JSON list of C-alpha atoms in Angstrom, two decimals:
[
{"chain": "A", "resi": 1, "resn": "MET", "atom": "CA", "xyz": [-22.34, -0.30, -32.78]},
{"chain": "A", "resi": 2, "resn": "ASN", "atom": "CA", "xyz": [-21.05, 2.13, -30.40]},
{"chain": "A", "resi": 3, "resn": "LYS", "atom": "CA", "xyz": [-21.21, 0.50, -27.40]},
{"chain": "A", "resi": 4, "resn": "SER", "atom": "CA", "xyz": [-20.48, 2.67, -24.07]},
{"chain": "A", "resi": 5, "resn": "LYS", "atom": "CA", "xyz": [-17.90, 0.48, -21.99]},
{"chain": "A", "resi": 6, "resn": "THR", "atom": "CA", "xyz": [-18.30, 0.37, -18.14]},
{"chain": "A", "resi": 7, "resn": "THR", "atom": "CA", "xyz": [-14.74, -0.26, -16.50]},
{"chain": "A", "resi": 8, "resn": "GLN", "atom": "CA", "xyz": [-15.11, -1.72, -13.05]},
{"chain": "A", "resi": 9, "resn": "LYS", "atom": "CA", "xyz": [-12.00, -1.08, -11.04]},
{"chain": "A", "resi": 10, "resn": "LYS", "atom": "CA", "xyz": [-11.28, -4.17, -8.38]},
{"chain": "A", "resi": 11, "resn": "LYS", "atom": "CA", "xyz": [-10.63, -3.11, -5.03]},
{"chain": "A", "resi": 12, "resn": "LEU", "atom": "CA", "xyz": [-7.62, -4.96, -3.51]},
{"chain": "A", "resi": 13, "resn": "ASN", "atom": "CA", "xyz": [-7.92, -6.63, -0.15]},
{"chain": "A", "resi": 14, "resn": "VAL", "atom": "CA", "xyz": [-5.30, -5.61, 2.35]},
{"chain": "A", "resi": 15, "resn": "VAL", "atom": "CA", "xyz": [-4.55, -6.43, 5.61]},
{"chain": "A", "resi": 16, "resn": "TYR", "atom": "CA", "xyz": [-2.19, -4.36, 7.65]},
{"chain": "A", "resi": 17, "resn": "VAL", "atom": "CA", "xyz": [0.03, -6.19, 10.25]},
{"chain": "A", "resi": 18, "resn": "PHE", "atom": "CA", "xyz": [3.15, -5.18, 12.08]},
{"chain": "A", "resi": 19, "resn": "SER", "atom": "CA", "xyz": [5.45, -7.07, 14.75]},
{"chain": "A", "resi": 20, "resn": "GLU", "atom": "CA", "xyz": [6.65, -5.80, 17.98]},
{"chain": "A", "resi": 21, "resn": "ASN", "atom": "CA", "xyz": [8.40, -7.75, 20.95]},
{"chain": "A", "resi": 22, "resn": "ASP", "atom": "CA", "xyz": [7.81, -11.01, 19.20]},
{"chain": "A", "resi": 23, "resn": "LYS", "atom": "CA", "xyz": [4.07, -10.17, 18.98]},
{"chain": "A", "resi": 24, "resn": "VAL", "atom": "CA", "xyz": [2.12, -9.86, 15.44]},
{"chain": "A", "resi": 25, "resn": "TYR", "atom": "CA", "xyz": [-0.93, -7.35, 15.35]},
{"chain": "A", "resi": 26, "resn": "VAL", "atom": "CA", "xyz": [-3.39, -7.03, 12.74]},
{"chain": "A", "resi": 27, "resn": "LYS", "atom": "CA", "xyz": [-5.23, -3.57, 11.98]},
{"chain": "A", "resi": 28, "resn": "ASN", "atom": "CA", "xyz": [-9.12, -3.77, 12.23]},
{"chain": "A", "resi": 29, "resn": "ASN", "atom": "CA", "xyz": [-10.34, -1.84, 9.34]},
{"chain": "A", "resi": 30, "resn": "SER", "atom": "CA", "xyz": [-13.72, -3.52, 9.20]},
{"chain": "A", "resi": 31, "resn": "THR", "atom": "CA", "xyz": [-15.53, -0.49, 10.02]},
{"chain": "A", "resi": 32, "resn": "PRO", "atom": "CA", "xyz": [-16.51, 2.50, 7.18]},
{"chain": "A", "resi": 33, "resn": "GLU", "atom": "CA", "xyz": [-15.45, 5.23, 9.90]},
{"chain": "A", "resi": 34, "resn": "MET", "atom": "CA", "xyz": [-12.16, 3.96, 10.32]},
{"chain": "A", "resi": 35, "resn": "ILE", "atom": "CA", "xyz": [-11.41, 3.27, 6.52]},
{"chain": "A", "resi": 36, "resn": "ASN", "atom": "CA", "xyz": [-12.31, 7.05, 5.99]},
{"chain": "A", "resi": 37, "resn": "ASN", "atom": "CA", "xyz": [-10.48, 8.33, 9.14]},
{"chain": "A", "resi": 38, "resn": "SER", "atom": "CA", "xyz": [-6.61, 7.91, 9.04]},
{"chain": "A", "resi": 39, "resn": "SER", "atom": "CA", "xyz": [-6.09, 9.26, 12.31]},
{"chain": "A", "resi": 40, "resn": "GLU", "atom": "CA", "xyz": [-4.02, 7.12, 14.45]},
{"chain": "A", "resi": 41, "resn": "SER", "atom": "CA", "xyz": [-5.97, 7.46, 17.37]},
{"chain": "A", "resi": 42, "resn": "ASN", "atom": "CA", "xyz": [-9.01, 5.68, 15.70]},
{"chain": "A", "resi": 43, "resn": "GLU", "atom": "CA", "xyz": [-6.95, 2.75, 14.69]},
{"chain": "A", "resi": 44, "resn": "GLU", "atom": "CA", "xyz": [-7.42, -0.70, 16.38]},
{"chain": "A", "resi": 45, "resn": "TRP", "atom": "CA", "xyz": [-4.70, -3.29, 16.27]},
{"chain": "A", "resi": 46, "resn": "PHE", "atom": "CA", "xyz": [-5.41, -6.67, 17.74]},
{"chain": "A", "resi": 47, "resn": "PRO", "atom": "CA", "xyz": [-2.98, -9.36, 18.28]},
{"chain": "A", "resi": 48, "resn": "ILE", "atom": "CA", "xyz": [-2.84, -12.92, 16.62]},
{"chain": "A", "resi": 49, "resn": "ASN", "atom": "CA", "xyz": [-1.48, -16.17, 16.78]},
{"chain": "A", "resi": 50, "resn": "PHE", "atom": "CA", "xyz": [1.48, -16.24, 14.60]},
{"chain": "A", "resi": 51, "resn": "GLN", "atom": "CA", "xyz": [4.70, -18.24, 14.44]},
{"chain": "A", "resi": 52, "resn": "TRP", "atom": "CA", "xyz": [7.27, -18.70, 11.65]},
{"chain": "A", "resi": 53, "resn": "LYS", "atom": "CA", "xyz": [8.04, -22.30, 10.89]},
{"chain": "A", "resi": 54, "resn": "SER", "atom": "CA", "xyz": [10.91, -23.04, 7.98]},
{"chain": "A", "resi": 55, "resn": "LEU", "atom": "CA", "xyz": [9.65, -24.92, 5.05]},
{"chain": "A", "resi": 56, "resn": "ILE", "atom": "CA", "xyz": [11.91, -28.03, 5.91]},
{"chain": "A", "resi": 57, "resn": "GLU", "atom": "CA", "xyz": [9.79, -28.12, 9.39]},
{"chain": "A", "resi": 58, "resn": "LEU", "atom": "CA", "xyz": [6.65, -27.67, 7.95]},
{"chain": "A", "resi": 59, "resn": "ASN", "atom": "CA", "xyz": [7.13, -30.46, 5.20]},
{"chain": "A", "resi": 60, "resn": "LYS", "atom": "CA", "xyz": [8.46, -32.96, 7.88]},
{"chain": "A", "resi": 61, "resn": "ASN", "atom": "CA", "xyz": [5.43, -32.31, 10.09]},
{"chain": "A", "resi": 62, "resn": "MET", "atom": "CA", "xyz": [2.93, -32.77, 7.17]},
{"chain": "A", "resi": 63, "resn": "LYS", "atom": "CA", "xyz": [4.98, -36.28, 6.37]},
{"chain": "A", "resi": 64, "resn": "LEU", "atom": "CA", "xyz": [4.53, -37.13, 9.86]},
{"chain": "A", "resi": 65, "resn": "GLN", "atom": "CA", "xyz": [0.64, -36.37, 10.02]},
{"chain": "A", "resi": 66, "resn": "HIS", "atom": "CA", "xyz": [0.05, -38.21, 6.72]},
{"chain": "A", "resi": 67, "resn": "GLY", "atom": "CA", "xyz": [2.24, -41.49, 7.87]},
{"chain": "A", "resi": 68, "resn": "ILE", "atom": "CA", "xyz": [4.72, -40.67, 5.18]},
{"chain": "A", "resi": 69, "resn": "ASP", "atom": "CA", "xyz": [8.10, -42.37, 5.58]},
{"chain": "A", "resi": 70, "resn": "GLU", "atom": "CA", "xyz": [10.86, -39.60, 5.61]},
{"chain": "A", "resi": 71, "resn": "ASN", "atom": "CA", "xyz": [13.14, -42.18, 3.57]},
{"chain": "A", "resi": 72, "resn": "TYR", "atom": "CA", "xyz": [10.38, -41.79, 1.01]}
]
């Protein structure tokens, strides 16, 4: 009745980002060498398309796209 328990730790998926001069960059950490080697010289950062929008603006755009009357 004494069963050995195997515990599996779930790995948290993390995406590193930073912004500079109104641009957003994401870190490439898909290669094992880059994960194991934390040297800054080996880090690769890539610009991504990113734009902040308010929830009010998003809600209004969704209503317009779906043909919903704003007075509804």
